[in-house]
Short mmCIF file of C-alpha atoms in Angstrom, two decimals:
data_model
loop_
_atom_site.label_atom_id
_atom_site.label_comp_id
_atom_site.label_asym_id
_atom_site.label_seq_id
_atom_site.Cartn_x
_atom_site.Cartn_y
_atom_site.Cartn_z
CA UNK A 196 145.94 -76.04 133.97
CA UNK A 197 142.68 -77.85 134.53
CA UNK A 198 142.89 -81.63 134.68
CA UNK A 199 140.66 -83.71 132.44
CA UNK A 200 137.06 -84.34 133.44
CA UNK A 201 135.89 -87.83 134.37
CA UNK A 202 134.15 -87.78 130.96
CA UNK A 203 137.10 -86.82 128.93
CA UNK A 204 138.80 -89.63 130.54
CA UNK A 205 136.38 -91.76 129.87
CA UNK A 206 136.09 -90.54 126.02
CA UNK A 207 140.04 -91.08 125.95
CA UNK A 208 140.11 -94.88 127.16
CA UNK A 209 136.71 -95.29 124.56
CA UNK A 210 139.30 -94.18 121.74
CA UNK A 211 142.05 -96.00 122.77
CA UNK A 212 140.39 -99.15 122.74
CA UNK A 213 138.86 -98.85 119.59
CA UNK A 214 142.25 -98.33 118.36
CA UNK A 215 143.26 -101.49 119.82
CA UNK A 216 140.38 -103.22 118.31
CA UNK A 217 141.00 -101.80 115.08
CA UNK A 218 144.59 -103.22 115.08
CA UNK A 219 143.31 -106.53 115.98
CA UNK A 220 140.38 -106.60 113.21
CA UNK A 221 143.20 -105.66 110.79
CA UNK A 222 145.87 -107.92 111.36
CA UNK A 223 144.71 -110.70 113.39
CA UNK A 224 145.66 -112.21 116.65
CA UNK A 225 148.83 -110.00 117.73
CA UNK A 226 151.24 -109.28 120.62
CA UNK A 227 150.96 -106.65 122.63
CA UNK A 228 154.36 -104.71 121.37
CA UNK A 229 152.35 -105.36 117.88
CA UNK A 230 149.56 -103.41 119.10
CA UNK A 231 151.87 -100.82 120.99
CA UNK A 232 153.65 -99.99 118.22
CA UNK A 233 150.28 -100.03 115.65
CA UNK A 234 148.75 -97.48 118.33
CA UNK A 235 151.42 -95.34 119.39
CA UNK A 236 150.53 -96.00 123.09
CA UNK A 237 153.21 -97.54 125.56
CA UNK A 238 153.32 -101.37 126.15
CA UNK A 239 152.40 -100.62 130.13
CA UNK A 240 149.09 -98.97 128.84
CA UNK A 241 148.69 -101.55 126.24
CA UNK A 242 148.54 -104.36 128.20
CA UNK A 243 145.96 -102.60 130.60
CA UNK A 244 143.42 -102.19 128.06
CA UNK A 245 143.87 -105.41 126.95
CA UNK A 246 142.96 -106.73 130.30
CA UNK A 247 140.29 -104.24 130.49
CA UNK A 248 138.69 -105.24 126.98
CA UNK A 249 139.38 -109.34 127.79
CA UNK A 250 137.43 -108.69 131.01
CA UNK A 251 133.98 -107.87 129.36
CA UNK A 252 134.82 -110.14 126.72
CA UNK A 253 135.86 -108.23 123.58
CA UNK A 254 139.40 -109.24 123.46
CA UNK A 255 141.12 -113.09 124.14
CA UNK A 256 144.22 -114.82 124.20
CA UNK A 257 145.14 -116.13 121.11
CA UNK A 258 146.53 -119.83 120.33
CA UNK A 259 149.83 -118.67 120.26
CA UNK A 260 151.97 -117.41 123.42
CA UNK A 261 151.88 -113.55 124.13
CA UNK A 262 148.87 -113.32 121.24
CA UNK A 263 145.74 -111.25 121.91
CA UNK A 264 142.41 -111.95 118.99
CA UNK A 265 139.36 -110.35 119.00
CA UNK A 266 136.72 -112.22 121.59
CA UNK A 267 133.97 -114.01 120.61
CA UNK A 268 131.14 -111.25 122.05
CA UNK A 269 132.91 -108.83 119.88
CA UNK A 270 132.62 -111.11 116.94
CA UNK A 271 129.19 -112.09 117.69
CA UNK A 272 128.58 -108.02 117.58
CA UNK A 273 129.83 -107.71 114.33
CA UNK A 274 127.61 -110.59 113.12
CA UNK A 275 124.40 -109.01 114.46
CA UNK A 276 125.43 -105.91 112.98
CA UNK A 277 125.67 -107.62 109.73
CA UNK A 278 122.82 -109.47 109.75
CA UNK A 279 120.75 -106.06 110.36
CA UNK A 280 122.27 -104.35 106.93
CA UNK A 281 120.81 -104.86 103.88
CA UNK A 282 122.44 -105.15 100.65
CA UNK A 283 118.86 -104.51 98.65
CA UNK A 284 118.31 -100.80 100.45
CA UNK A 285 122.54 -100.51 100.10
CA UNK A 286 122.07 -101.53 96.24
CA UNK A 287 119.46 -99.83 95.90
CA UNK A 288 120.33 -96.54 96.73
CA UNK A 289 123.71 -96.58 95.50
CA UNK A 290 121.58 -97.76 91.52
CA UNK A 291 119.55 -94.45 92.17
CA UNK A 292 122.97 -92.54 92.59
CA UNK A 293 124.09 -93.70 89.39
CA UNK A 294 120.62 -93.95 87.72
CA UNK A 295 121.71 -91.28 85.09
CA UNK A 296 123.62 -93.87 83.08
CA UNK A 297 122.17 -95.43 80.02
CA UNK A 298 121.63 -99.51 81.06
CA UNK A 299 120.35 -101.59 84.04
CA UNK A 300 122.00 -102.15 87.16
CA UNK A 301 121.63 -105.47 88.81
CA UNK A 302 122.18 -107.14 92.03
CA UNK A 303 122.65 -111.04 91.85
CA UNK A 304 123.05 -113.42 94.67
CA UNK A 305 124.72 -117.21 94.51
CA UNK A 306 121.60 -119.81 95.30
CA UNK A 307 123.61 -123.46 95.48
CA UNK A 308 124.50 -123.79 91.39
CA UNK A 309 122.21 -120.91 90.44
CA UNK A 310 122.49 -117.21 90.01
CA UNK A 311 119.33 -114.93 91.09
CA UNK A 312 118.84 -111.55 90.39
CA UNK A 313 117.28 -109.88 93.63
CA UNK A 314 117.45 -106.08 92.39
CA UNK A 315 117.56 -104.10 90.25
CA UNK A 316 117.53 -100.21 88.78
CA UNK A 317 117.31 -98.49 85.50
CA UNK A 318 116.50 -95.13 83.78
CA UNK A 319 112.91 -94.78 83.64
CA UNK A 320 113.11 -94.59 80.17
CA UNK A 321 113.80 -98.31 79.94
CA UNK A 322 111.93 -99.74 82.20
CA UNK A 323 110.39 -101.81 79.85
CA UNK A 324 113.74 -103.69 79.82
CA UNK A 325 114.43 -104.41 82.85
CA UNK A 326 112.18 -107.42 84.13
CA UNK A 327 115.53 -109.21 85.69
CA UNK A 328 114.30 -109.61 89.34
CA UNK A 329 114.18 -113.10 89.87
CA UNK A 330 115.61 -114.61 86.89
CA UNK A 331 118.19 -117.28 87.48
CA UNK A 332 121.05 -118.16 85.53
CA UNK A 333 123.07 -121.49 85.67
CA UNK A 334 126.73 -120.84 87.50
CA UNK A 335 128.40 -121.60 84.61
CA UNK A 336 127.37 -118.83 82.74
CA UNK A 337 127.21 -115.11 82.66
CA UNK A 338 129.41 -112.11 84.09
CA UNK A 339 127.48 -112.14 87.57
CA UNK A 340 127.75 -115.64 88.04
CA UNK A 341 131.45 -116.19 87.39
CA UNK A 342 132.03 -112.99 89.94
CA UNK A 343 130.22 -115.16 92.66
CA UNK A 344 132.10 -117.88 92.19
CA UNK A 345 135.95 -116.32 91.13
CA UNK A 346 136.50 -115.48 94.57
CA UNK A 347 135.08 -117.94 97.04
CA UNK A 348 137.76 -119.20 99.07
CA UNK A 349 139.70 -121.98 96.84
CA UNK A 350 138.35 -125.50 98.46
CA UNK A 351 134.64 -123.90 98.62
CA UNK A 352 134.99 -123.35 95.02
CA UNK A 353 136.69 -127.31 94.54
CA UNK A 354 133.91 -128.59 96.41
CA UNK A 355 131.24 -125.88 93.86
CA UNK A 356 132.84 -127.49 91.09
CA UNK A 357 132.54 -131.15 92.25
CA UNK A 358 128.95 -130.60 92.83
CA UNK A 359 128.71 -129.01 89.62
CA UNK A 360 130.24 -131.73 87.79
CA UNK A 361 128.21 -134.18 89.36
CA UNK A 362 124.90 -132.75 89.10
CA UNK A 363 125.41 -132.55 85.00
CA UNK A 364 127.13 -135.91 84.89
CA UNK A 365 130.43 -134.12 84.11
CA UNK A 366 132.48 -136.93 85.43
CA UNK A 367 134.87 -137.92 82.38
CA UNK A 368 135.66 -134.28 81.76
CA UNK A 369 135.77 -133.25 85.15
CA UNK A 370 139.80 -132.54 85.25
CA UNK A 371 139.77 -130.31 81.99
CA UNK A 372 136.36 -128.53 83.11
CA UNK A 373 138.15 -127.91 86.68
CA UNK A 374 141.24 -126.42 85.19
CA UNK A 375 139.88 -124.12 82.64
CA UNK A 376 137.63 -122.89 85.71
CA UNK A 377 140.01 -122.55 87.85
CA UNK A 378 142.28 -120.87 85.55
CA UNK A 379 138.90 -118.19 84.78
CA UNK A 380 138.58 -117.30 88.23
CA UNK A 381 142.45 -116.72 88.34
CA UNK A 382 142.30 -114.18 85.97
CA UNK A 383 139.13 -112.46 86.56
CA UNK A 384 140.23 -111.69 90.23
CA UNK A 385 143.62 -110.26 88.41
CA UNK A 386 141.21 -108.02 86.05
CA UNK A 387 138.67 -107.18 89.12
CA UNK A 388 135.93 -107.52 86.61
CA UNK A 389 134.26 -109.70 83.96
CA UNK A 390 132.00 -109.40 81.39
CA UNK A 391 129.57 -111.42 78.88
CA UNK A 392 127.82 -111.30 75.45
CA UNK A 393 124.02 -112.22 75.65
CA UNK A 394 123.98 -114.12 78.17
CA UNK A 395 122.83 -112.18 81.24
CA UNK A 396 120.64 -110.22 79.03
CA UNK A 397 119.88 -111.19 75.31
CA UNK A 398 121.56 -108.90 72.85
CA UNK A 399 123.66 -106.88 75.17
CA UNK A 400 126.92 -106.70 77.06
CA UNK A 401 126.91 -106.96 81.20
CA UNK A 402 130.09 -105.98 83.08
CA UNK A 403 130.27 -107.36 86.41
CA UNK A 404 132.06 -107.17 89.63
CA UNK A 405 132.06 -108.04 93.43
CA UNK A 406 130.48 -107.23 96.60
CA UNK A 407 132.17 -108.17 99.57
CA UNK A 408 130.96 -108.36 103.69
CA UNK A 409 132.78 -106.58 106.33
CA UNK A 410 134.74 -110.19 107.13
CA UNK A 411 136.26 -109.64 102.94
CA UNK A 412 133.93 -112.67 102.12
CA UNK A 413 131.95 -112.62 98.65
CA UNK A 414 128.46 -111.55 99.28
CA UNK A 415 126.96 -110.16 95.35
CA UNK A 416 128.12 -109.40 92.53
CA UNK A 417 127.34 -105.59 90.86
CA UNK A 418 126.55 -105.78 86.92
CA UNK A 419 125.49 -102.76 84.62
CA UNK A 420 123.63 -105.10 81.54
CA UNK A 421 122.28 -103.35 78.38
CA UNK A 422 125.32 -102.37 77.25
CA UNK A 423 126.19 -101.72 73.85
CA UNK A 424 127.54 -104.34 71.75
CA UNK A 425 129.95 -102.06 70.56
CA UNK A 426 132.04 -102.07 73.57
CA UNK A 427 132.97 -105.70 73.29
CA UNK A 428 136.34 -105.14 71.05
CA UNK A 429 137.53 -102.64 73.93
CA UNK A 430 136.36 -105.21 76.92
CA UNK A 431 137.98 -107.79 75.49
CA UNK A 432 141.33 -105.63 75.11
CA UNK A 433 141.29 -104.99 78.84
CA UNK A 434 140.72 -108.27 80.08
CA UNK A 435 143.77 -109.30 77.83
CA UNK A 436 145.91 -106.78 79.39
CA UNK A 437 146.18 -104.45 76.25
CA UNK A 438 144.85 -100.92 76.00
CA UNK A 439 141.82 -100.29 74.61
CA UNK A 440 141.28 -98.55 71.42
CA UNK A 441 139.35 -96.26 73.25
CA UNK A 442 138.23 -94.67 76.46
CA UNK A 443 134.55 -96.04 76.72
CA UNK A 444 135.04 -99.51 78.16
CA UNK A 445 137.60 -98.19 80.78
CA UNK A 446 134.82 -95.43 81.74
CA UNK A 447 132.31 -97.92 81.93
CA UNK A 448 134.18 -100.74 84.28
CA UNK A 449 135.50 -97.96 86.51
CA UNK A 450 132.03 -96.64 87.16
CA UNK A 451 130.76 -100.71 87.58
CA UNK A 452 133.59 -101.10 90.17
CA UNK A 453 132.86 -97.65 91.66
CA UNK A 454 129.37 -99.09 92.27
CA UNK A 455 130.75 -102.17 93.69
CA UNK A 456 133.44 -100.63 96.46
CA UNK A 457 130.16 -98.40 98.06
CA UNK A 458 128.04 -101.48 97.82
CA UNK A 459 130.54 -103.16 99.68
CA UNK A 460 131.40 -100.40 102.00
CA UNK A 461 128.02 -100.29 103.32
CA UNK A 462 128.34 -103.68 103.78
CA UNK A 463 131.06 -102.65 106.22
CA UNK A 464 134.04 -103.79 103.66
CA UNK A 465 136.96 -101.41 103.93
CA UNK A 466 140.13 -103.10 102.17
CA UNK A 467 141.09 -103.38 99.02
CA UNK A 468 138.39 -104.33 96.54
CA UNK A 469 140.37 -105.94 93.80
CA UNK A 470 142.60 -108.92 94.30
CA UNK A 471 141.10 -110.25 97.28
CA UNK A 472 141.79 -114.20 97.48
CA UNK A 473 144.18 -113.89 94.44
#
């Protein structure tokens, strides 16, 4: 039998500490029987690559006793990596993918209490229609903007709405304004999607949903506008809960969130792309 090759060894130990890092980038600072068991390797071996990967500074002890985290050059790797991708080239190639469907896709970005469309994408046919680069929308208002803001983590989005309130001299109404927002956001992270009438683009319905970062964090939302008007009864059925009449609307928000999960897995997201924060 031949014994392994310095290079298959060194291939081998490459794998098995991306597996540990995987585990740790998954469930957060963990023990080393955590990671043993997550990786199928023994404890012995465990805790030697988790020397190994502490020592050139990838892994670190956590706060609590026997707890291993990822360490902060590994983090700061991530970061540069992130700041390198970007979502316009990701948007825009995954628009071109789905460039065959009647209406214009949209990317919009939070800017403090506005909402700014940065790109966009549309059948040729209707380009006409789709001068939405750069127009900004108040927060309180439209699909894209009440994506952006439905799942920020909950005391950024207190502190959003204090500002809000403020800015518009919202002060004697603040407590019903906060609760009816609050209660929005609620249930458009249930739905994973949201919708409006006119109001990101006149006359026509816009579905909308997130984009997250690798770290699960809100970065853009998706939205398909020039929509029919038509498909309002059905939208409005799914967002209650109840089935639609028919099979349109459904079609149409499953290929909006299909849009959304590649956006974000370019982005590096891989989890769940509904109910995050809920």
């Amino acid at each position: 039998m031949v014994a392994p090759s310095r290079d298959d060894r060194s291939v081998d130990a490459l794998v098995k500490s991306k597996a540990v890092l995987d585990v740790l980038a998954e469930l957060g600072p963990s023990t080393a029987k955590t990671i043993s068991e997550r990786t199928g390797e023994p404890v012995s071996s465990t805790y030697r690559l988790l020397d190994n990967l502490a020592a050139v500074g990838w892994v670190e002890r956590g706060i609590n006793r026997g707890e291993y985290r990822l360490g902060i050059d590994c983090v700061r790797i991530g970061g540069q990596i992130e700041s390198r991708l970007d979502i316009q080239q990701i948007a825009r190639r995954i628009f071109r993918a789905h460039r065959g469907q009647f209406g214009i896709w949209g990317l919009f970005v939070r800017r403090r209490l506005r909402t700014v469309c940065i790109e966009t994408r549309t059948r040729e046919t209707l380009q006409s229609y789709a001068q939405l680069v750069g127009n900004s929308l108040p927060l309180s208002m439209s699909a894209p903007s009440h994506v952006l803001t439905a799942w920020l983590p909950p005391a950024r989005y207190e502190q959003l709405l204090e500002h809000y309130a403020y800015t518009n001299e919202l002060g004697g109404t603040f407590s019903t304004m906060r609760a009816t927002a609050m209660g929005q956001a609620r249930h458009i992270r249930e739905c994973g999607f949201t919708y409006d009438v006119g109001q990101t683009m006149a006359g026509s319905v816009t579905i909308s949903v997130p984009v997250f970062n690798h770290a699960g964090e809100i970065q853009a939302a998706i939205a398909l506008s020039g929509l029919s008007r038509s498909l309002e009864p059905e939208l409005a059925c799914l967002v209650d809960g109840q089935p639609a009449t028919a099979s349109a609307a459904q079609d149409m928000v499953q290929l909006v969130q299909t849009a959304g999960r590649e956006v974000s897995r370019g982005l590096g997201y891989s989890g769940d792309h509904l109910g995050l924060n809920s």
